PDB file of C-alpha atoms in Angstrom:
ATOM      1  CA  MET A   1     104.924 121.355 107.749  1.00 42.00           C
ATOM      2  CA  ASN A   2     101.487 122.900 108.166  1.00 43.00           C
ATOM      3  CA  VAL A   3      99.811 123.211 111.563  1.00 42.00           C
ATOM      4  CA  GLY A   4      97.438 120.321 110.972  1.00 44.00           C
ATOM      5  CA  ALA A   5     100.265 117.908 110.171  1.00 46.00           C
ATOM      6  CA  GLN A   6     102.228 119.053 113.223  1.00 46.00           C
ATOM      7  CA  VAL A   7      99.201 118.529 115.460  1.00 46.00           C
ATOM      8  CA  ALA A   8      98.602 115.067 113.990  1.00 49.00           C
ATOM      9  CA  THR A   9     102.215 114.053 114.585  1.00 51.00           C
ATOM     10  CA  GLY A  10     102.154 115.517 118.084  1.00 54.00           C
ATOM     11  CA  GLY A  11      98.958 113.586 118.781  1.00 60.00           C
ATOM     12  CA  ALA A  12     100.702 110.342 117.879  1.00 59.00           C
ATOM     13  CA  VAL A  13     103.451 111.206 120.350  1.00 59.00           C
ATOM     14  CA  ILE A  14     101.016 111.844 123.209  1.00 68.00           C
ATOM     15  CA  SER A  15      98.845 108.829 122.418  1.00 64.00           C
ATOM     16  CA  GLY A  16     101.864 106.533 122.486  1.00 61.00           C
ATOM     17  CA  ALA A  17     102.669 107.639 126.024  1.00 66.00           C
ATOM     18  CA  VAL A  18      99.024 107.276 127.112  1.00 69.00           C
ATOM     19  CA  ILE A  19      98.794 103.776 125.626  1.00 67.00           C
ATOM     20  CA  GLU A  20     102.000 102.796 127.406  1.00 63.00           C
ATOM     21  CA  LEU A  21     100.559 103.945 130.739  1.00 68.00           C
ATOM     22  CA  GLY A  22      96.884 103.034 130.502  1.00 68.00           C
ATOM     23  CA  GLY A  23      96.261 101.001 127.363  1.00 69.00           C
ATOM     24  CA  ILE A  24      94.197 101.620 124.237  1.00 70.00           C
ATOM     25  CA  SER A  25      91.027 102.450 126.179  1.00 77.00           C
ATOM     26  CA  ALA A  26      92.825 105.229 128.044  1.00 73.00           C
ATOM     27  CA  ALA A  27      93.952 106.753 124.745  1.00 70.00           C
ATOM     28  CA  PHE A  28      90.383 106.841 123.412  1.00 74.00           C
ATOM     29  CA  ALA A  29      89.142 108.285 126.717  1.00 79.00           C
ATOM     30  CA  ALA A  30      91.781 111.033 126.519  1.00 74.00           C
ATOM     31  CA  GLN A  31      90.765 111.783 122.936  1.00 74.00           C
ATOM     32  CA  ALA A  32      87.111 112.056 123.947  1.00 80.00           C
ATOM     33  CA  GLY A  33      88.039 114.438 126.754  1.00 79.00           C
ATOM     34  CA  LEU A  34      90.072 116.678 124.456  1.00 76.00           C
ATOM     35  CA  LEU A  35      87.276 116.762 121.859  1.00 77.00           C
ATOM     36  CA  THR A  36      84.842 117.779 124.603  1.00 84.00           C
ATOM     37  CA  LEU A  37      87.137 120.605 125.661  1.00 82.00           C
ATOM     38  CA  GLY A  38      87.356 121.739 122.051  1.00 79.00           C
ATOM     39  CA  LEU A  39      83.564 121.750 121.760  1.00 80.00           C
ATOM     40  CA  LEU A  40      83.216 123.826 124.936  1.00 81.00           C
ATOM     41  CA  ALA A  41      85.777 126.303 123.607  1.00 80.00           C
ATOM     42  CA  LEU A  42      83.621 126.855 120.501  1.00 79.00           C
ATOM     43  CA  ILE A  43      80.452 127.750 122.419  1.00 81.00           C
ATOM     44  CA  PRO A  44      81.329 131.447 122.976  1.00 81.00           C
ATOM     45  CA  LEU A  45      82.462 131.858 119.360  1.00 78.00           C
ATOM     46  CA  ARG A  46      80.451 134.445 117.435  1.00 76.00           C
ATOM     47  CA  VAL A  47      80.799 134.605 113.656  1.00 70.00           C
ATOM     48  CA  PRO A  48      80.399 138.163 112.272  1.00 72.00           C
ATOM     49  CA  ASN A  49      77.906 138.854 109.522  1.00 68.00           C
ATOM     50  CA  VAL A  50      79.477 139.022 106.075  1.00 58.00           C
ATOM     51  CA  ARG A  51      78.102 141.129 103.237  1.00 60.00           C
ATOM     52  CA  ALA A  52      76.454 138.884 100.680  1.00 55.00           C
ATOM     53  CA  SER A  53      78.563 138.338  97.581  1.00 55.00           C
ATOM     54  CA  ILE A  54      77.633 137.432  94.036  1.00 55.00           C
ATOM     55  CA  SER A  55      76.184 133.939  93.898  1.00 58.00           C
ATOM     56  CA  ARG A  56      78.373 131.443  92.060  1.00 62.00           C
ATOM     57  CA  ARG A  57      78.056 127.759  91.415  1.00 69.00           C
ATOM     58  CA  MET A  58      80.577 125.454  93.041  1.00 66.00           C
ATOM     59  CA  SER A  59      81.245 123.849  89.666  1.00 70.00           C
ATOM     60  CA  GLU A  60      82.288 127.239  88.265  1.00 76.00           C
ATOM     61  CA  ASP A  61      84.711 127.836  91.133  1.00 72.00           C
ATOM     62  CA  LEU A  62      86.224 124.372  90.776  1.00 75.00           C
ATOM     63  CA  ARG A  63      86.563 124.733  87.008  1.00 82.00           C
ATOM     64  CA  GLU A  64      88.325 128.075  87.403  1.00 84.00           C
ATOM     65  CA  GLY A  65      90.760 126.645  89.960  1.00 83.00           C
ATOM     66  CA  PHE A  66      91.509 123.513  87.943  1.00 86.00           C
ATOM     67  CA  THR A  67      91.964 125.575  84.778  1.00 88.00           C
ATOM     68  CA  PHE A  68      94.631 127.685  86.435  1.00 89.00           C
ATOM     69  CA  VAL A  69      96.431 124.631  87.873  1.00 89.00           C
ATOM     70  CA  VAL A  70      96.393 122.797  84.541  1.00 88.00           C
ATOM     71  CA  HIS A  71      97.768 125.755  82.568  1.00 88.00           C
ATOM     72  CA  HIS A  72     100.457 126.809  85.058  1.00 88.00           C
ATOM     73  CA  ALA A  73     103.265 124.313  84.460  1.00 87.00           C
ATOM     74  CA  GLY A  74     104.952 124.867  87.823  1.00 88.00           C
ATOM     75  CA  ILE A  75     101.775 124.706  89.938  1.00 91.00           C
ATOM     76  CA  ARG A  76     100.615 121.655  87.985  1.00 90.00           C
ATOM     77  CA  SER A  77     103.874 119.852  88.764  1.00 91.00           C
ATOM     78  CA  LEU A  78     103.607 120.810  92.450  1.00 91.00           C
ATOM     79  CA  MET A  79     100.108 119.353  92.662  1.00 91.00           C
ATOM     80  CA  ILE A  80     101.156 116.152  90.907  1.00 90.00           C
ATOM     81  CA  ALA A  81     104.078 115.732  93.299  1.00 90.00           C
ATOM     82  CA  LEU A  82     101.824 116.390  96.294  1.00 90.00           C
ATOM     83  CA  LEU A  83      99.179 113.937  95.109  1.00 90.00           C
ATOM     84  CA  ALA A  84     101.710 111.199  94.338  1.00 89.00           C
ATOM     85  CA  THR A  85     103.503 111.660  97.660  1.00 90.00           C
ATOM     86  CA  ALA A  86     100.243 111.549  99.631  1.00 88.00           C
ATOM     87  CA  LEU A  87      99.216 108.345  97.856  1.00 86.00           C
ATOM     88  CA  VAL A  88     102.545 106.528  97.932  1.00 84.00           C
ATOM     89  CA  ILE A  89     104.162 107.800 101.145  1.00 85.00           C
ATOM     90  CA  GLY A  90     101.662 109.710 103.287  1.00 83.00           C
ATOM     91  CA  GLY A  91      99.075 106.951 103.491  1.00 81.00           C
ATOM     92  CA  GLY A  92     101.704 104.273 104.072  1.00 82.00           C
ATOM     93  CA  PHE A  93     103.330 106.371 106.770  1.00 80.00           C
ATOM     94  CA  GLN A  94     100.074 106.590 108.729  1.00 78.00           C
ATOM     95  CA  ALA A  95      99.115 102.948 108.273  1.00 83.00           C
ATOM     96  CA  LEU A  96     102.446 101.133 108.460  1.00 87.00           C
ATOM     97  CA  LEU A  97     104.871 102.987 110.724  1.00 87.00           C
ATOM     98  CA  PRO A  98     103.309 101.798 114.024  1.00 84.00           C
ATOM     99  CA  LYS A  99     103.159  98.240 112.648  1.00 86.00           C
ATOM    100  CA  ILE A 100     106.794  98.368 111.529  1.00 90.00           C
ATOM    101  CA  ALA A 101     107.848  99.690 114.931  1.00 89.00           C
ATOM    102  CA  VAL A 102     106.087  96.937 116.864  1.00 86.00           C
ATOM    103  CA  ASP A 103     106.455  93.930 114.546  1.00 88.00           C
ATOM    104  CA  ASP A 104     109.829  94.529 112.872  1.00 89.00           C
ATOM    105  CA  LEU A 105     111.733  96.710 115.343  1.00 89.00           C
ATOM    106  CA  ASP A 106     110.436  95.148 118.610  1.00 88.00           C
ATOM    107  CA  ALA A 107     109.335  98.565 119.908  1.00 86.00           C
ATOM    108  CA  GLY A 108     106.606  99.170 122.475  1.00 82.00           C
ATOM    109  CA  PRO A 109     103.894 101.840 122.132  1.00 78.00           C
ATOM    110  CA  PHE A 110     106.029 104.578 123.700  1.00 80.00           C
ATOM    111  CA  GLN A 111     109.057 103.716 121.567  1.00 85.00           C
ATOM    112  CA  ALA A 112     106.822 103.727 118.488  1.00 84.00           C
ATOM    113  CA  SER A 113     105.576 107.198 119.426  1.00 83.00           C
ATOM    114  CA  MET A 114     109.193 108.373 119.729  1.00 86.00           C
ATOM    115  CA  LEU A 115     109.590 107.788 115.991  1.00 87.00           C
ATOM    116  CA  PHE A 116     106.949 110.472 115.489  1.00 85.00           C
ATOM    117  CA  THR A 117     108.558 112.634 118.175  1.00 85.00           C
ATOM    118  CA  VAL A 118     111.968 112.854 116.519  1.00 89.00           C
ATOM    119  CA  MET A 119     110.336 113.419 113.142  1.00 89.00           C
ATOM    120  CA  LEU A 120     108.332 116.316 114.573  1.00 87.00           C
ATOM    121  CA  GLY A 121     111.532 117.755 116.046  1.00 88.00           C
ATOM    122  CA  GLY A 122     113.279 117.671 112.672  1.00 89.00           C
ATOM    123  CA  THR A 123     110.285 119.221 110.951  1.00 89.00           C
ATOM    124  CA  LEU A 124     110.093 122.081 113.446  1.00 88.00           C
ATOM    125  CA  ILE A 125     113.776 122.874 112.937  1.00 90.00           C
ATOM    126  CA  THR A 126     113.522 123.152 109.160  1.00 91.00           C
ATOM    127  CA  SER A 127     110.235 125.070 109.422  1.00 87.00           C
ATOM    128  CA  LEU A 128     111.920 127.670 111.622  1.00 89.00           C
ATOM    129  CA  VAL A 129     114.891 127.890 109.253  1.00 89.00           C
ATOM    130  CA  LEU A 130     112.643 128.504 106.243  1.00 87.00           C
ATOM    131  CA  ALA A 131     110.505 130.989 108.180  1.00 85.00           C
ATOM    132  CA  SER A 132     113.618 133.090 108.826  1.00 87.00           C
ATOM    133  CA  LEU A 133     114.337 133.456 105.091  1.00 85.00           C
ATOM    134  CA  ARG A 134     112.634 136.180 103.069  1.00 84.00           C
ATOM    135  CA  ARG A 135     113.195 134.435  99.743  1.00 86.00           C
ATOM    136  CA  VAL A 136     114.585 131.131  98.519  1.00 88.00           C
ATOM    137  CA  ASP A 137     115.820 131.292  94.933  1.00 89.00           C
ATOM    138  CA  ARG A 138     115.302 128.078  92.949  1.00 88.00           C
ATOM    139  CA  ALA A 139     113.006 126.837  95.698  1.00 92.00           C
ATOM    140  CA  GLY A 140     111.363 124.572  93.140  1.00 92.00           C
ATOM    141  CA  PHE A 141     114.629 122.715  92.586  1.00 94.00           C
ATOM    142  CA  TYR A 142     115.148 122.246  96.324  1.00 94.00           C
ATOM    143  CA  PHE A 143     111.571 121.012  96.622  1.00 94.00           C
ATOM    144  CA  LEU A 144     112.129 118.403  93.916  1.00 94.00           C
ATOM    145  CA  MET A 145     115.281 117.247  95.684  1.00 95.00           C
ATOM    146  CA  THR A 146     113.186 116.470  98.776  1.00 95.00           C
ATOM    147  CA  LEU A 147     111.461 113.798  96.677  1.00 95.00           C
ATOM    148  CA  VAL A 148     114.821 112.179  95.856  1.00 95.00           C
ATOM    149  CA  VAL A 149     116.046 112.387  99.446  1.00 96.00           C
ATOM    150  CA  GLY A 150     112.682 111.179 100.754  1.00 94.00           C
ATOM    151  CA  GLY A 151     112.867 108.140  98.492  1.00 94.00           C
ATOM    152  CA  PHE A 152     116.258 107.136  99.918  1.00 95.00           C
ATOM    153  CA  LEU A 153     115.016 107.702 103.491  1.00 94.00           C
ATOM    154  CA  ASN A 154     111.918 105.564 102.981  1.00 93.00           C
ATOM    155  CA  ILE A 155     113.990 102.787 101.474  1.00 94.00           C
ATOM    156  CA  GLY A 156     116.302 103.029 104.477  1.00 94.00           C
ATOM    157  CA  LEU A 157     113.424 102.740 106.933  1.00 92.00           C
ATOM    158  CA  GLY A 158     112.017  99.843 104.941  1.00 90.00           C
ATOM    159  CA  VAL A 159     115.217  97.820 105.360  1.00 92.00           C
ATOM    160  CA  ALA A 160     116.309  99.106 108.808  1.00 92.00           C
ATOM    161  CA  PRO A 161     117.050  96.153 111.117  1.00 91.00           C
ATOM    162  CA  TRP A 162     117.391  98.144 114.363  1.00 93.00           C
ATOM    163  CA  TYR A 163     115.164 100.571 116.219  1.00 92.00           C
ATOM    164  CA  THR A 164     118.002 103.049 116.848  1.00 93.00           C
ATOM    165  CA  LEU A 165     118.753 103.273 113.135  1.00 94.00           C
ATOM    166  CA  ALA A 166     115.065 103.832 112.410  1.00 93.00           C
ATOM    167  CA  LEU A 167     115.048 106.619 115.005  1.00 93.00           C
ATOM    168  CA  VAL A 168     117.894 108.406 113.209  1.00 94.00           C
ATOM    169  CA  ILE A 169     116.221 107.939 109.825  1.00 94.00           C
ATOM    170  CA  MET A 170     112.975 109.409 111.168  1.00 93.00           C
ATOM    171  CA  PHE A 171     114.788 112.481 112.496  1.00 94.00           C
ATOM    172  CA  VAL A 172     116.332 113.126 109.069  1.00 95.00           C
ATOM    173  CA  THR A 173     112.923 112.404 107.521  1.00 93.00           C
ATOM    174  CA  GLY A 174     111.512 115.177 109.688  1.00 91.00           C
ATOM    175  CA  TRP A 175     114.077 117.607 108.290  1.00 93.00           C
ATOM    176  CA  ASN A 176     113.188 116.567 104.757  1.00 94.00           C
ATOM    177  CA  ALA A 177     109.438 116.673 105.396  1.00 91.00           C
ATOM    178  CA  GLY A 178     109.757 120.211 106.721  1.00 91.00           C
ATOM    179  CA  PHE A 179     111.394 121.345 103.493  1.00 92.00           C
ATOM    180  CA  PHE A 180     108.907 119.386 101.366  1.00 92.00           C
ATOM    181  CA  THR A 181     105.739 120.721 102.986  1.00 89.00           C
ATOM    182  CA  ASN A 182     106.825 124.310 103.518  1.00 91.00           C
ATOM    183  CA  LEU A 183     108.400 124.750 100.079  1.00 91.00           C
ATOM    184  CA  ASN A 184     105.422 123.151  98.347  1.00 90.00           C
ATOM    185  CA  MET A 185     102.902 125.430 100.041  1.00 89.00           C
ATOM    186  CA  ALA A 186     105.118 128.519  99.687  1.00 90.00           C
ATOM    187  CA  LEU A 187     105.554 127.921  95.963  1.00 91.00           C
ATOM    188  CA  VAL A 188     101.827 127.402  95.388  1.00 91.00           C
ATOM    189  CA  GLN A 189     100.866 130.523  97.325  1.00 89.00           C
ATOM    190  CA  ALA A 190     103.635 132.703  95.894  1.00 89.00           C
ATOM    191  CA  HIS A 191     102.707 131.968  92.276  1.00 90.00           C
ATOM    192  CA  THR A 192      98.899 131.925  92.545  1.00 89.00           C
ATOM    193  CA  PRO A 193      96.932 135.182  92.039  1.00 89.00           C
ATOM    194  CA  ASN A 194      94.988 136.286  95.111  1.00 86.00           C
ATOM    195  CA  ALA A 195      91.727 136.282  93.149  1.00 85.00           C
ATOM    196  CA  ILE A 196      91.750 132.475  92.853  1.00 87.00           C
ATOM    197  CA  MET A 197      93.878 131.587  95.884  1.00 88.00           C
ATOM    198  CA  GLY A 198      90.983 129.947  97.734  1.00 86.00           C
ATOM    199  CA  ARG A 199      90.099 127.722  94.793  1.00 86.00           C
ATOM    200  CA  VAL A 200      93.682 126.608  94.236  1.00 89.00           C
ATOM    201  CA  MET A 201      94.262 125.921  97.945  1.00 88.00           C
ATOM    202  CA  SER A 202      91.098 123.805  97.953  1.00 86.00           C
ATOM    203  CA  ILE A 203      92.650 121.674  95.216  1.00 87.00           C
ATOM    204  CA  TYR A 204      95.841 121.579  97.312  1.00 88.00           C
ATOM    205  CA  GLN A 205      93.896 120.173 100.266  1.00 86.00           C
ATOM    206  CA  ILE A 206      92.137 117.633  98.056  1.00 84.00           C
ATOM    207  CA  CYS A 207      95.482 116.383  96.745  1.00 84.00           C
ATOM    208  CA  MET A 208      96.953 116.086 100.234  1.00 81.00           C
ATOM    209  CA  ALA A 209      94.132 115.108 102.597  1.00 80.00           C
ATOM    210  CA  GLY A 210      91.985 113.331 100.029  1.00 81.00           C
ATOM    211  CA  ALA A 211      94.697 110.996  98.761  1.00 86.00           C
ATOM    212  CA  MET A 212      96.144 109.891 102.099  1.00 87.00           C
ATOM    213  CA  PRO A 213      93.223 107.625 103.182  1.00 86.00           C
ATOM    214  CA  LEU A 214      93.339 105.860  99.804  1.00 88.00           C
ATOM    215  CA  GLY A 215      97.105 105.458 100.156  1.00 88.00           C
ATOM    216  CA  ALA A 216      96.624 104.013 103.643  1.00 88.00           C
ATOM    217  CA  LEU A 217      94.107 101.505 102.268  1.00 89.00           C
ATOM    218  CA  VAL A 218      96.511 100.380  99.551  1.00 90.00           C
ATOM    219  CA  ALA A 219      99.380 100.213 102.046  1.00 90.00           C
ATOM    220  CA  GLY A 220      97.382  98.017 104.411  1.00 88.00           C
ATOM    221  CA  LEU A 221      96.450  95.629 101.616  1.00 91.00           C
ATOM    222  CA  MET A 222      99.986  95.417 100.244  1.00 91.00           C
ATOM    223  CA  ALA A 223     101.475  94.951 103.721  1.00 89.00           C
ATOM    224  CA  ASP A 224      99.469  91.735 103.980  1.00 90.00           C
ATOM    225  CA  VAL A 225     100.855  90.616 100.622  1.00 92.00           C
ATOM    226  CA  VAL A 226     104.556  91.547 100.765  1.00 92.00           C
ATOM    227  CA  GLY A 227     105.085  92.773 104.362  1.00 90.00           C
ATOM    228  CA  ALA A 228     104.995  96.229 105.951  1.00 90.00           C
ATOM    229  CA  GLN A 229     108.694  97.069 105.738  1.00 91.00           C
ATOM    230  CA  GLU A 230     108.943  95.618 102.252  1.00 92.00           C
ATOM    231  CA  TRP A 231     106.061  97.733 100.959  1.00 92.00           C
ATOM    232  CA  TYR A 232     107.508 100.818 102.660  1.00 91.00           C
ATOM    233  CA  ALA A 233     110.777 100.256 100.801  1.00 93.00           C
ATOM    234  CA  ILE A 234     108.936  99.701  97.496  1.00 93.00           C
ATOM    235  CA  CYS A 235     107.129 103.022  98.009  1.00 92.00           C
ATOM    236  CA  GLY A 236     110.504 104.633  98.651  1.00 93.00           C
ATOM    237  CA  VAL A 237     111.750 103.352  95.296  1.00 95.00           C
ATOM    238  CA  GLY A 238     108.656 104.808  93.623  1.00 92.00           C
ATOM    239  CA  LEU A 239     109.230 108.193  95.264  1.00 93.00           C
ATOM    240  CA  LEU A 240     112.906 108.133  94.279  1.00 95.00           C
ATOM    241  CA  VAL A 241     112.040 107.445  90.625  1.00 95.00           C
ATOM    242  CA  LEU A 242     109.393 110.184  90.656  1.00 93.00           C
ATOM    243  CA  GLY A 243     111.883 112.668  92.094  1.00 94.00           C
ATOM    244  CA  ILE A 244     114.599 111.873  89.542  1.00 95.00           C
ATOM    245  CA  VAL A 245     112.143 112.132  86.627  1.00 95.00           C
ATOM    246  CA  MET A 246     110.725 115.443  87.843  1.00 94.00           C
ATOM    247  CA  VAL A 247     114.164 116.957  88.478  1.00 94.00           C
ATOM    248  CA  ALA A 248     115.140 116.032  84.929  1.00 94.00           C
ATOM    249  CA  THR A 249     111.958 117.209  83.197  1.00 93.00           C
ATOM    250  CA  GLN A 250     110.286 120.026  85.162  1.00 90.00           C
ATOM    251  CA  THR A 251     112.317 123.026  84.014  1.00 89.00           C
ATOM    252  CA  ASP A 252     109.713 125.651  84.981  1.00 87.00           C
ATOM    253  CA  LEU A 253     109.341 124.283  88.496  1.00 89.00           C
ATOM    254  CA  ARG A 254     113.097 124.091  89.039  1.00 90.00           C
ATOM    255  CA  ARG A 255     113.390 127.833  88.369  1.00 89.00           C
ATOM    256  CA  MET A 256     110.545 128.969  90.648  1.00 90.00           C
ATOM    257  CA  SER A 257     111.453 130.940  93.771  1.00 90.00           C
ATOM    258  CA  SER A 258     109.570 131.118  97.054  1.00 85.00           C
ATOM    259  CA  ALA A 259     108.558 134.741  96.385  1.00 79.00           C
ATOM    260  CA  PRO A 260     106.194 135.946  93.666  1.00 72.00           C
ATOM    261  CA  ASP A 261     107.479 136.778  90.201  1.00 60.00           C
ATOM    262  CA  PRO A 262     104.831 139.249  88.941  1.00 54.00           C
ATOM    263  CA  GLU A 263     105.865 139.189  85.278  1.00 53.00           C
ATOM    264  CA  ARG A 264     105.871 135.407  84.858  1.00 52.00           C
ATOM    265  CA  ASP A 265     102.764 134.899  86.988  1.00 48.00           C
ATOM    266  CA  ALA A 266     100.829 137.486  84.955  1.00 51.00           C
ATOM    267  CA  VAL A 267     101.528 135.443  81.830  1.00 50.00           C
ATOM    268  CA  ALA A 268     100.540 132.197  83.578  1.00 48.00           C
ATOM    269  CA  SER A 269      97.378 133.771  84.973  1.00 49.00           C
ATOM    270  CA  ALA A 270      96.364 135.043  81.529  1.00 52.00           C
ATOM    271  CA  ALA A 271      96.897 131.561  80.092  1.00 47.00           C
ATOM    272  CA  GLY A 272      94.830 130.047  82.917  1.00 46.00           C
ATOM    273  CA  GLY A 273      91.990 132.490  82.381  1.00 47.00           C
TER     274      GLY A 273
END
């Protein structure tokens, strides 16, 4: 899991404890205080002067990045999986998990935050495991399997009748999310030429951060129609189907490792150019 996602999950943990002790207003007051501290920390920051580079239009940069993604079969599949997961699961996770905890599992604010806590713990464990490995052969296959496993886990949380069971599911979800996020980013970076890395990572961020608010909107609307847990389970079924289809069809992605393959990437880069 990237740093931003870890911070967001950790923030949910802290806010749950603050809400339990002082209510919603205390949580917003704490957030305002932390933002003020962050602003003060930026005051002494000095940005060095950078030598002017050749002027380029943003549209040219975006076209070059999208061209590479479209023509590289493995990177294209990674982006599709990331976009679909952010829409179907990521947005619903943000919007519905607190509601499920309170309304369906009879959990208070602190107990709801513990769901995020155990997930963060699982994610940190798998992140450390992957960081200790120099190379993961067939990392693409293992990444695709996280979609299948994630689908089963989301279905399980959608039908879980007890808080304790949901806590266990969230811990395992953390393990799976650690593999998903780290393998996805490692595969994109390992198989993207340095010359266009910034453009491709911008597309990566658009797929992840840009799709989650839309997914949260859809999740909120559908929760009113079919129920929060029910929609969470339906999203799990969608993720499971996506994972099975991609495992069966994405041959290039299944073979990709977490370290660069210069010969294959040279061919893909030439095709993208």
